[in-house]
CSV table of C-alpha atoms and ligand atoms in Angstrom, one decimal:
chain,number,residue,atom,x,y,z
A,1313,UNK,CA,0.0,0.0,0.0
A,1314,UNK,CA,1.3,3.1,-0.8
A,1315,UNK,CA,0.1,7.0,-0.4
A,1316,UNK,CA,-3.1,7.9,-3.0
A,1317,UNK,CA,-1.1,9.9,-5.5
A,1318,UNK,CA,-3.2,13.2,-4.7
A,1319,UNK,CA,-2.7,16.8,-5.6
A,1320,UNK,CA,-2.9,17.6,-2.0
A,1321,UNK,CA,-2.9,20.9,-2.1
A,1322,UNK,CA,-5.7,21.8,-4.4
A,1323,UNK,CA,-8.5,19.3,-3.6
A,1324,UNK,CA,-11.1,21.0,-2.3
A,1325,UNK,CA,-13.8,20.6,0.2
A,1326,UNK,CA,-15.5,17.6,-1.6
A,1327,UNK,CA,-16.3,13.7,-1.1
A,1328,UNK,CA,-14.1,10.8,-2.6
A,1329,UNK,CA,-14.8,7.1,-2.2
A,1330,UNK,CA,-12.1,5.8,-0.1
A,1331,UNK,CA,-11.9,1.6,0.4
A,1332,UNK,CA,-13.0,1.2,3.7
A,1333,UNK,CA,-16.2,1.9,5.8
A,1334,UNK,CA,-17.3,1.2,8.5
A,1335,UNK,CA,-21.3,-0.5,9.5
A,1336,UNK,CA,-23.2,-1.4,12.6
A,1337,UNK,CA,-26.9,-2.1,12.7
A,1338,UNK,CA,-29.4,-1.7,15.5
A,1339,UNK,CA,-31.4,-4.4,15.9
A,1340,UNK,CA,-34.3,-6.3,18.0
A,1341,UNK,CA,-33.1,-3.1,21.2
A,1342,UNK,CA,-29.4,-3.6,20.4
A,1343,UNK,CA,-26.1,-2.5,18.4
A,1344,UNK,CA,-25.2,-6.0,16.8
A,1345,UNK,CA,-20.7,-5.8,16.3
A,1346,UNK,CA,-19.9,-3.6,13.7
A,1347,UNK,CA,-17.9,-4.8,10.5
A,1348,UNK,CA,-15.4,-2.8,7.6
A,1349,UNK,CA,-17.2,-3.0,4.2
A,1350,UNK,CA,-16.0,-2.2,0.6
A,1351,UNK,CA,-19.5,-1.2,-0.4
A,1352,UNK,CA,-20.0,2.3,-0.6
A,1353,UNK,CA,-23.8,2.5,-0.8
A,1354,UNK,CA,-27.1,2.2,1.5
A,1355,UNK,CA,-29.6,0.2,0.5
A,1356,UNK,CA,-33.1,0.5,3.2
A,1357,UNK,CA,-36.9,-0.1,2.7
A,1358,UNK,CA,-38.7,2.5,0.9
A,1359,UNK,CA,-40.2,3.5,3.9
A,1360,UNK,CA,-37.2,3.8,6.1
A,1361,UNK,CA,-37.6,6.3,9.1
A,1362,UNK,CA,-34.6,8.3,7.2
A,1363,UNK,CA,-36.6,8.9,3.8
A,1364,UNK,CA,-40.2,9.5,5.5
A,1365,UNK,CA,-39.2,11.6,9.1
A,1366,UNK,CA,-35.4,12.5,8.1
A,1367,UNK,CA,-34.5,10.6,11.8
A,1368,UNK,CA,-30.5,11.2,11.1
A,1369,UNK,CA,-27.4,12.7,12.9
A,1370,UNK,CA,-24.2,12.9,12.4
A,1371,UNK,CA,-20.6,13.7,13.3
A,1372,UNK,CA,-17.7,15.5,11.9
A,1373,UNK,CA,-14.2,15.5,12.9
A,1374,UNK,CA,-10.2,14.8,11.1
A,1375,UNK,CA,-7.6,12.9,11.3
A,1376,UNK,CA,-4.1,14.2,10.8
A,1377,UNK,CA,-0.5,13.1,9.8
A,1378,UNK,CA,1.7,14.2,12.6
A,1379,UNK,CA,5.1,15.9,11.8
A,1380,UNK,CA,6.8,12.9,13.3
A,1381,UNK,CA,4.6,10.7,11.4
A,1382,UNK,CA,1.6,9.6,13.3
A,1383,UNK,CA,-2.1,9.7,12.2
A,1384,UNK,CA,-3.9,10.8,15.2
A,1385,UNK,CA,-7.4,12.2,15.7
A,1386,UNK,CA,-8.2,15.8,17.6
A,1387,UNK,CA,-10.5,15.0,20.8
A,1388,UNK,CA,-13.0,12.6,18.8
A,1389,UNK,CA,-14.6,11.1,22.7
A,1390,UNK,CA,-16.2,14.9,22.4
A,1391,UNK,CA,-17.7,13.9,19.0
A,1392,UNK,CA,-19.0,10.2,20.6
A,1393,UNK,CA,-20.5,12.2,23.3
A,1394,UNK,CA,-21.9,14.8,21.1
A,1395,UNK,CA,-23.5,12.4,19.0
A,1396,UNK,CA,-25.4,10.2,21.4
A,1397,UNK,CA,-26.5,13.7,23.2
A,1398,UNK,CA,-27.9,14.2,19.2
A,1399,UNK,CA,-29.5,10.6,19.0
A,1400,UNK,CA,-31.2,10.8,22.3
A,1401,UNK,CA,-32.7,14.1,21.2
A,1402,UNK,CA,-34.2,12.3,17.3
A,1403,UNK,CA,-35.3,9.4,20.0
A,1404,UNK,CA,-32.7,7.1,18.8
A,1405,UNK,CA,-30.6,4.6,20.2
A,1406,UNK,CA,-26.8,6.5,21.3
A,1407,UNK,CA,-24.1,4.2,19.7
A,1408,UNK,CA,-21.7,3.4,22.6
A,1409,UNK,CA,-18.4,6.2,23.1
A,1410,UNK,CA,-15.7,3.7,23.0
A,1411,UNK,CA,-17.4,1.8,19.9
A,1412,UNK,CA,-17.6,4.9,18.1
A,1413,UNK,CA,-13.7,5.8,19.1
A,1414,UNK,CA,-12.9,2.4,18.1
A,1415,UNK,CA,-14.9,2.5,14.6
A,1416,UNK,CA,-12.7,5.4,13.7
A,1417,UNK,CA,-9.9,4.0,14.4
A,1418,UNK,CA,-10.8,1.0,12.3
A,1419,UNK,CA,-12.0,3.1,9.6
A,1420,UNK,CA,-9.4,5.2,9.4
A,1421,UNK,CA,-6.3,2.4,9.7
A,1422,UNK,CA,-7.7,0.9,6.9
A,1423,UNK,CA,-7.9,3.9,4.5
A,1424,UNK,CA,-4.2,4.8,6.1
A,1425,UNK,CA,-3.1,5.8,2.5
A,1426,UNK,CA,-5.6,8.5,2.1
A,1427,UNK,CA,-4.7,11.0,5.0
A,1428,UNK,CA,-2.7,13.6,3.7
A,1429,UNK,CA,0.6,14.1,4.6
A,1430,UNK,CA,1.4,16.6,7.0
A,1431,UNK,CA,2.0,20.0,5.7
A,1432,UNK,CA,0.0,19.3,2.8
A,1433,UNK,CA,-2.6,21.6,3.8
A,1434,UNK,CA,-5.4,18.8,3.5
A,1435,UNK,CA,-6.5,16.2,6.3
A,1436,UNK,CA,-9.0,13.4,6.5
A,1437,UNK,CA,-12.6,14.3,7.1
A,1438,UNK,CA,-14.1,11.3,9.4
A,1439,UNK,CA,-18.5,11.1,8.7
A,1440,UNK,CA,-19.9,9.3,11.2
A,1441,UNK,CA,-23.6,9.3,10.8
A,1442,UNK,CA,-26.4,6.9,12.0
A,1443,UNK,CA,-29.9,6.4,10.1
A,1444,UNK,CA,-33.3,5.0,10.5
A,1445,UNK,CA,-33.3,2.0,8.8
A,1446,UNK,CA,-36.7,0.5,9.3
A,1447,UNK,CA,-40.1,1.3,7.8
A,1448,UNK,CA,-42.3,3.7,9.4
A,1449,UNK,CA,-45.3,5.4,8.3
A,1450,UNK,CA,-46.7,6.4,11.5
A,1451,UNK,CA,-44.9,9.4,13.0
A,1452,UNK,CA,-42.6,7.9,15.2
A,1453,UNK,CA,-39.3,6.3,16.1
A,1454,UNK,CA,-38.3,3.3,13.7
A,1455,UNK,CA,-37.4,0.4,15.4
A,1456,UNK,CA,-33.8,-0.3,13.5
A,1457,UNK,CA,-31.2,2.2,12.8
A,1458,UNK,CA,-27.6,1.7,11.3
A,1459,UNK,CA,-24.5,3.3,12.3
A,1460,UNK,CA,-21.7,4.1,9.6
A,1461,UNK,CA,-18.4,6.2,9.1
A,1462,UNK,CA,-16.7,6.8,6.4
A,1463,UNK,CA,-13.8,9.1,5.8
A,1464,UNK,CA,-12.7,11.3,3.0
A,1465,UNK,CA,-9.6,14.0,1.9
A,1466,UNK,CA,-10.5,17.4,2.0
A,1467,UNK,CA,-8.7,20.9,1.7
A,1468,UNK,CA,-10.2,23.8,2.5
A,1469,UNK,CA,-13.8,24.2,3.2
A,1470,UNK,CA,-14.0,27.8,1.8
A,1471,UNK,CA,-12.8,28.6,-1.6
A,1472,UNK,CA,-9.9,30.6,-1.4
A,1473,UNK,CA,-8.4,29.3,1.8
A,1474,UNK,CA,-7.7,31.8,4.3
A,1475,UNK,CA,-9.5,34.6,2.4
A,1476,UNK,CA,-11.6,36.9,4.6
A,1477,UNK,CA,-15.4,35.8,3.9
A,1478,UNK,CA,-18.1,38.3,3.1
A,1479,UNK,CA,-21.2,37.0,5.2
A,1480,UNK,CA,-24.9,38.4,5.0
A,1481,UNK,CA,-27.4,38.3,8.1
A,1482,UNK,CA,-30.0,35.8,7.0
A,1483,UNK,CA,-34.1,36.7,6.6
A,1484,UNK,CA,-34.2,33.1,7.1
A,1485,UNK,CA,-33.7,30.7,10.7
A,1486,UNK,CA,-31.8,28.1,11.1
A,1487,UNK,CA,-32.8,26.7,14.4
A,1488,UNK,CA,-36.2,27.7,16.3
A,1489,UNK,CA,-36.5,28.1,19.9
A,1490,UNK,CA,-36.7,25.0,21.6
A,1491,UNK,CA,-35.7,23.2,18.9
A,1492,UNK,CA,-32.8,20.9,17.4
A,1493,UNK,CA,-30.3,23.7,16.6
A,1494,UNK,CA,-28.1,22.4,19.6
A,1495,UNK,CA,-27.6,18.8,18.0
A,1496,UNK,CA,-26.1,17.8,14.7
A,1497,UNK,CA,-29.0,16.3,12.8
A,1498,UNK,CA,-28.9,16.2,9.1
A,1499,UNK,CA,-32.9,18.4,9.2
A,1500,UNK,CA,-30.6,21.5,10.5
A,1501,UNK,CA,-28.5,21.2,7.4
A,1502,UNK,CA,-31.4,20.6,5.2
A,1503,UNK,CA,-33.5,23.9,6.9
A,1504,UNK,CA,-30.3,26.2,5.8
A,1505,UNK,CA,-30.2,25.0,2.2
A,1506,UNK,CA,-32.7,27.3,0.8
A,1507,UNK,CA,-30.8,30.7,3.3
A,1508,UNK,CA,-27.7,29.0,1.6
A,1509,UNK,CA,-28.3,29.4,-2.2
A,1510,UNK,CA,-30.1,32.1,-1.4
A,1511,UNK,CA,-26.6,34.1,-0.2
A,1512,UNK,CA,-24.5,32.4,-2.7
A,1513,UNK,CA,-26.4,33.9,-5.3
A,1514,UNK,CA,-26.4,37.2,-3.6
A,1515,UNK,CA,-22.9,36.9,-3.7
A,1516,UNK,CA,-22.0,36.3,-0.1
A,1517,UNK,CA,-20.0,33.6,1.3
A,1518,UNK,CA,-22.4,32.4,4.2
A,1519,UNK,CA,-25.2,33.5,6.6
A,1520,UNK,CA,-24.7,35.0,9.8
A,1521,UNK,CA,-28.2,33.3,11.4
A,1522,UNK,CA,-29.8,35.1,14.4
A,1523,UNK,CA,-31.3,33.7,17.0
A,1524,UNK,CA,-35.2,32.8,15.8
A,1525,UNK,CA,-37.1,34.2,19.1
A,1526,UNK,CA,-35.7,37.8,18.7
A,1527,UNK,CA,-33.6,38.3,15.6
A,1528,UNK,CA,-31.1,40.4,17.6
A,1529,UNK,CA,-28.1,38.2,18.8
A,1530,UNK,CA,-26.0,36.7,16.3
A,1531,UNK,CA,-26.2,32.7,16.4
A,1532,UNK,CA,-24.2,31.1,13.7
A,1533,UNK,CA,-23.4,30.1,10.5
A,1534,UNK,CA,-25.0,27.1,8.5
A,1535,UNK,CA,-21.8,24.7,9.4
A,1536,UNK,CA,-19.7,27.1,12.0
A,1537,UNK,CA,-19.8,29.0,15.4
A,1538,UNK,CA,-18.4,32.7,15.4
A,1539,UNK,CA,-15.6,34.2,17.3
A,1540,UNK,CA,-14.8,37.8,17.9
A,1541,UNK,CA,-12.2,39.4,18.8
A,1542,UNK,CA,-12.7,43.1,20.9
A,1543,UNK,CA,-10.5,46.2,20.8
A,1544,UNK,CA,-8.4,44.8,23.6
A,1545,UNK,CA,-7.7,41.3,22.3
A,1546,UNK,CA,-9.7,39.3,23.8
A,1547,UNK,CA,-11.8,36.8,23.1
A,1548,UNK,CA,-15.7,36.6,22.8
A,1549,UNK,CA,-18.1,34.6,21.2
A,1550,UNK,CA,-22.3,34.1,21.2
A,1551,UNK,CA,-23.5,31.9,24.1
A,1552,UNK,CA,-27.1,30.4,23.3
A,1553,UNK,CA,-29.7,27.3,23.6
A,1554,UNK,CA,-30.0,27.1,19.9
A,1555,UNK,CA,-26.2,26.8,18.7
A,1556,UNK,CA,-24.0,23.5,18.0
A,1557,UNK,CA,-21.8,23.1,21.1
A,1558,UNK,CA,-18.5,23.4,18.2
A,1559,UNK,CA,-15.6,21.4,19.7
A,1560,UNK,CA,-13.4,23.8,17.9
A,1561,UNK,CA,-14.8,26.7,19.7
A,1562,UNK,CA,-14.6,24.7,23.0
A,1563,UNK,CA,-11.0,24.0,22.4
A,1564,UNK,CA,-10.3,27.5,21.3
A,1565,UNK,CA,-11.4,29.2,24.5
A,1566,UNK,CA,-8.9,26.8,26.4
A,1567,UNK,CA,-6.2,27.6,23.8
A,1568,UNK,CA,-7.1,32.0,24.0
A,1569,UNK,CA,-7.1,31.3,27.9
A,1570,UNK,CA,-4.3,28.7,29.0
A,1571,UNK,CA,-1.8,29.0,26.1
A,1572,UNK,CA,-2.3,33.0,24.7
A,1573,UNK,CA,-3.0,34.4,27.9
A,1574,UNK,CA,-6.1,36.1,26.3
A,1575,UNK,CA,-10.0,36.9,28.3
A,1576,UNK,CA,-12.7,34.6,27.1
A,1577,UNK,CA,-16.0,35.2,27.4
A,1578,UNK,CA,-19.1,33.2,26.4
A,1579,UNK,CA,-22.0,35.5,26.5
A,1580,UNK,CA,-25.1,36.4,24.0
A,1581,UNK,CA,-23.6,39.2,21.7
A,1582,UNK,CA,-25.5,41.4,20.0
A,1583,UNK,CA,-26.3,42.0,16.1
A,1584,UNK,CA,-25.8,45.6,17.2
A,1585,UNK,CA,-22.8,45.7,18.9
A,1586,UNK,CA,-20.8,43.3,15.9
A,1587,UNK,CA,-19.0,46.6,14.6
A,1588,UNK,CA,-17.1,47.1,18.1
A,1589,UNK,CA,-15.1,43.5,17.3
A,1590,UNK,CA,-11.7,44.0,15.7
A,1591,UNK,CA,-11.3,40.3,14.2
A,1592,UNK,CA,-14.3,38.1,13.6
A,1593,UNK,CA,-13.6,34.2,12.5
A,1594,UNK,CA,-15.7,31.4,11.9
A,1595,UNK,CA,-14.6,28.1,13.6
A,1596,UNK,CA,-15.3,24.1,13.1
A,1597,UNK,CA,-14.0,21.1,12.2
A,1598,UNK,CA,-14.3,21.9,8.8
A,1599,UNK,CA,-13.9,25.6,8.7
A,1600,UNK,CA,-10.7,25.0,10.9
A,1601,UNK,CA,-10.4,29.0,11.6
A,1602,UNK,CA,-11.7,30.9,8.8
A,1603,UNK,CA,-11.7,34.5,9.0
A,1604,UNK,CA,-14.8,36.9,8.3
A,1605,UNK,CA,-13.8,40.9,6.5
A,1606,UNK,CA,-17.2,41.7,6.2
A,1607,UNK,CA,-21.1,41.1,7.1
A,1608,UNK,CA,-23.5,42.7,5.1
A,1609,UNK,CA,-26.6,43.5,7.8
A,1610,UNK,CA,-29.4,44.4,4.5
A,1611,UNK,CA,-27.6,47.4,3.1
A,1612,UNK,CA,-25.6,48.1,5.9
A,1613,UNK,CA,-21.6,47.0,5.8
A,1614,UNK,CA,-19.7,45.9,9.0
A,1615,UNK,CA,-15.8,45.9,7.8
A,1616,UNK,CA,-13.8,44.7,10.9
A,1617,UNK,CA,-10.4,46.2,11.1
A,1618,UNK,CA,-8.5,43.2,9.9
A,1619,UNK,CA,-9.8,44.0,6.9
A,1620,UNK,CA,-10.4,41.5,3.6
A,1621,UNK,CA,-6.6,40.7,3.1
A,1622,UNK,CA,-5.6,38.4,5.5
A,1623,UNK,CA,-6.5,36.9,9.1
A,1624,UNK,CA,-6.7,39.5,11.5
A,1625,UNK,CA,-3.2,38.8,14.0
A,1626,UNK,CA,-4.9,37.4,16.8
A,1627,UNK,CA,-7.2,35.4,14.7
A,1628,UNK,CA,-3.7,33.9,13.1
A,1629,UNK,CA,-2.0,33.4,16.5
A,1630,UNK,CA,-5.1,31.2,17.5
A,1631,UNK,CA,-4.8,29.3,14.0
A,1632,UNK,CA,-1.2,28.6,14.5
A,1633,UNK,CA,-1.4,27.1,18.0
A,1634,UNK,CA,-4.8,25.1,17.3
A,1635,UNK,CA,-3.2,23.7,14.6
A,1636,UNK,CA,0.0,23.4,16.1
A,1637,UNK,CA,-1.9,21.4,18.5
A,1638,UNK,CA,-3.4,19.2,16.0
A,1639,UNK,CA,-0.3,18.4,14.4
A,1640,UNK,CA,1.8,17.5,16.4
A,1641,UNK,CA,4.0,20.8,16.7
A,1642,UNK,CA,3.0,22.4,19.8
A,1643,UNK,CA,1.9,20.1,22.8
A,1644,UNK,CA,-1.3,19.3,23.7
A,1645,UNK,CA,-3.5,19.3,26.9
A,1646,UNK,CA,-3.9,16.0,28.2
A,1647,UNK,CA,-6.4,13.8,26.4
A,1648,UNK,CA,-6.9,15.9,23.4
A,1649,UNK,CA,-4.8,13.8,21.1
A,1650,UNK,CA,-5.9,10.3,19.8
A,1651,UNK,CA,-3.1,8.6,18.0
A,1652,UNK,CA,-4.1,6.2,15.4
A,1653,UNK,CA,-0.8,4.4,14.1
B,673,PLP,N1,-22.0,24.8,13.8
B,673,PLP,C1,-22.5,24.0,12.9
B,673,PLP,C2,-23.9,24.3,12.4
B,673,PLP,C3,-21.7,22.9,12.3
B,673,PLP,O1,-22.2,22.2,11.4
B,673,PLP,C4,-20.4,22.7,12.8
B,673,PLP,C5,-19.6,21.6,12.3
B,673,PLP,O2,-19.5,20.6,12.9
B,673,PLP,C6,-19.9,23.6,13.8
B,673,PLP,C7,-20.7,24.6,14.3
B,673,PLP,C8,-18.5,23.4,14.3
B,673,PLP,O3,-18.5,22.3,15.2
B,673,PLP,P1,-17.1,21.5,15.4
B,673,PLP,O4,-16.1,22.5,15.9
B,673,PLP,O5,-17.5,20.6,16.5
B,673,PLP,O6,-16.8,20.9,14.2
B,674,COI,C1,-18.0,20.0,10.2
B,674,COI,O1,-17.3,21.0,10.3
B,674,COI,O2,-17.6,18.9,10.5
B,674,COI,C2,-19.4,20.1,9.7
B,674,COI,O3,-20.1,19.2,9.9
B,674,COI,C3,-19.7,21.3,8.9
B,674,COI,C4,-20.2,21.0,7.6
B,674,COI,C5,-20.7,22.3,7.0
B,674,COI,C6,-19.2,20.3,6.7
């Protein structure tokens, strides 16, 4: 086996079959063992609790190539927990933590060849996703779901790498009060389609969703949570029910805190108070840090200082040590590292 013979450096945010997945099916109230398959495809009833209801969630996180050579994955028992925190809210059966940390493992060992070398700019996206996979026509729970992960390379997720984005604030909601927009189900993803296009062909990057009881705090965008930085340095970012607890974001406080010495706050912020921030960035696993130049409130332009050139400086400084983290160069709090091989 040797490396996929991959233009690293230039292949996009986009899916590729690798060899290896891997399946475990719920069945008569329990998780039968798991298995790695070479078959790429689903096949379920017509009437499968996924086509009729949309009962899904799913997980994203990486694996990276170390610069001493290890494949190792960045805090993935935060994405087990997350997602059986998701499945108990779609009344679903959680799959176990330590089955799901040792599926990736699996999953990714045996599609070694396709994680991107280190330095390469690109990494291996890990999909871990569970389904309904029984028929139900009555709205309710199915009785059988299947679990599944499957990895693919990826660069970038925004065109144009570490470009500052132009965002728009959305007419549209992405979550509603009391709803789902804390746990990553596929129906969130599929509710910001429409506000998606929508700002593409406006000409903006992404949406900058509000939060749907007031329309005044700034919630996030369809696939990352915001960070600000204020005059002094320092970091803030929106605090509400209706947001996806981003590990990035989690990680990133501990980073600004215990390794940059910077003030973190968690608190709801304010559509109206967005053009006090110096830097703004959008975080996640697949957004890494990406920074924002510009929201567009309808007509009105917020231009943060750091302007549409490059990453604003603090922004950068909690880039380089988050991925510094992640790769092996700078050392990492305890437990935040999974090596692989
Ligand atoms: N918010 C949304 C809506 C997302 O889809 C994601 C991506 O997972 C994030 C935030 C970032 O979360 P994380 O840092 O855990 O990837
Ligand atoms: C991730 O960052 O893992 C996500 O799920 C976001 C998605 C927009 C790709």
């Amino acid at each position: 086996m040797a490396k996929k013979d991959l233009d690293w450096a230039n292949i996009g945010f986009g899916y590729r079959t690798t060899e290896f997945r891997y399946v475990a099916n719920y069945k008569d109230g329990q998780w039968q063992d798991g298995f790695l398959t070479e078959d790429a495809n689903v096949t379920v009833n017509e009437c499968a609790g996924i086509l009729q209801y949309c009962q899904e969630v799913f997980e994203g996180l990486k694996a990276y190539t170390t610069k001493d050579g290890h494949i190792v994955t960045f805090r993935p028992d935060l994405n087990a927990t997350r997602m059986m925190d998701s499945a108990l809210r779609l009344e679903m059966p959680p799959f176990p933590a330590e089955r799901f940390l040792e599926a990736i493992d699996e999953v990714v060992k045996a599609n070694a060849d396709w994680v991107p070398p280190y330095g390469s700019g690109a990494t291996l996206y890990i999909r871990p996703y569970m389904f309904a996979s029984s028929p139900v026509i009555g709205v309710k729970p199915a009785q059988e779901y299947q679990f599944r992960v499957f990895v693919t390379p990826v660069g970038p997720y925004f065109k144009g790498g570490a470009k500052p984005l132009t965002l728009c604030v959305s007419d549209f909601d992405r979550a509603a009060p009391n709803g789902t927009g804390h746990v990553k189900a596929g129906l969130n993803y599929a509710m910001s389609l429409h506000a998606n296009v929508t700002a593409h062909a406006n000409g903006y990057d992404e949406n900058v969703f509000l939060d749907p009881a007031t329309r005044t705090y700034v919630e996030e965008t369809g696939g990352a949570n915001f960070i600000f930085i204020d005059k002094e340095g320092n970091l803030v970012t929106p605090k509400s029910e209706s947001i996806l607890p981003s590990i990035t974001r989690r990680s990133l406080l501990y980073v600004a805190e215990h390794y940059l010495g910077m003030k973190v706050t968690e608190r709801p912020v304010r559509l109206d108070e967005l053009e006090n921030f110096a830097e703004c960035g959008l975080c996640g696993t697949a957004a890494v840090i990406s920074p924002v130049g510009k929201i567009v409130d309808h007509g009105k332009d917020i231009c943060f200082p750091s302007g549409m050139d490059a990453m604003g400086p603090v922004t950068q400084k909690l880039y380089d040590t988050l991925t510094g983290i992640q790769m092996g160069t700078i050392e990492a709090p305890e437990g935040w590292i999974r090596k692989i091989m």
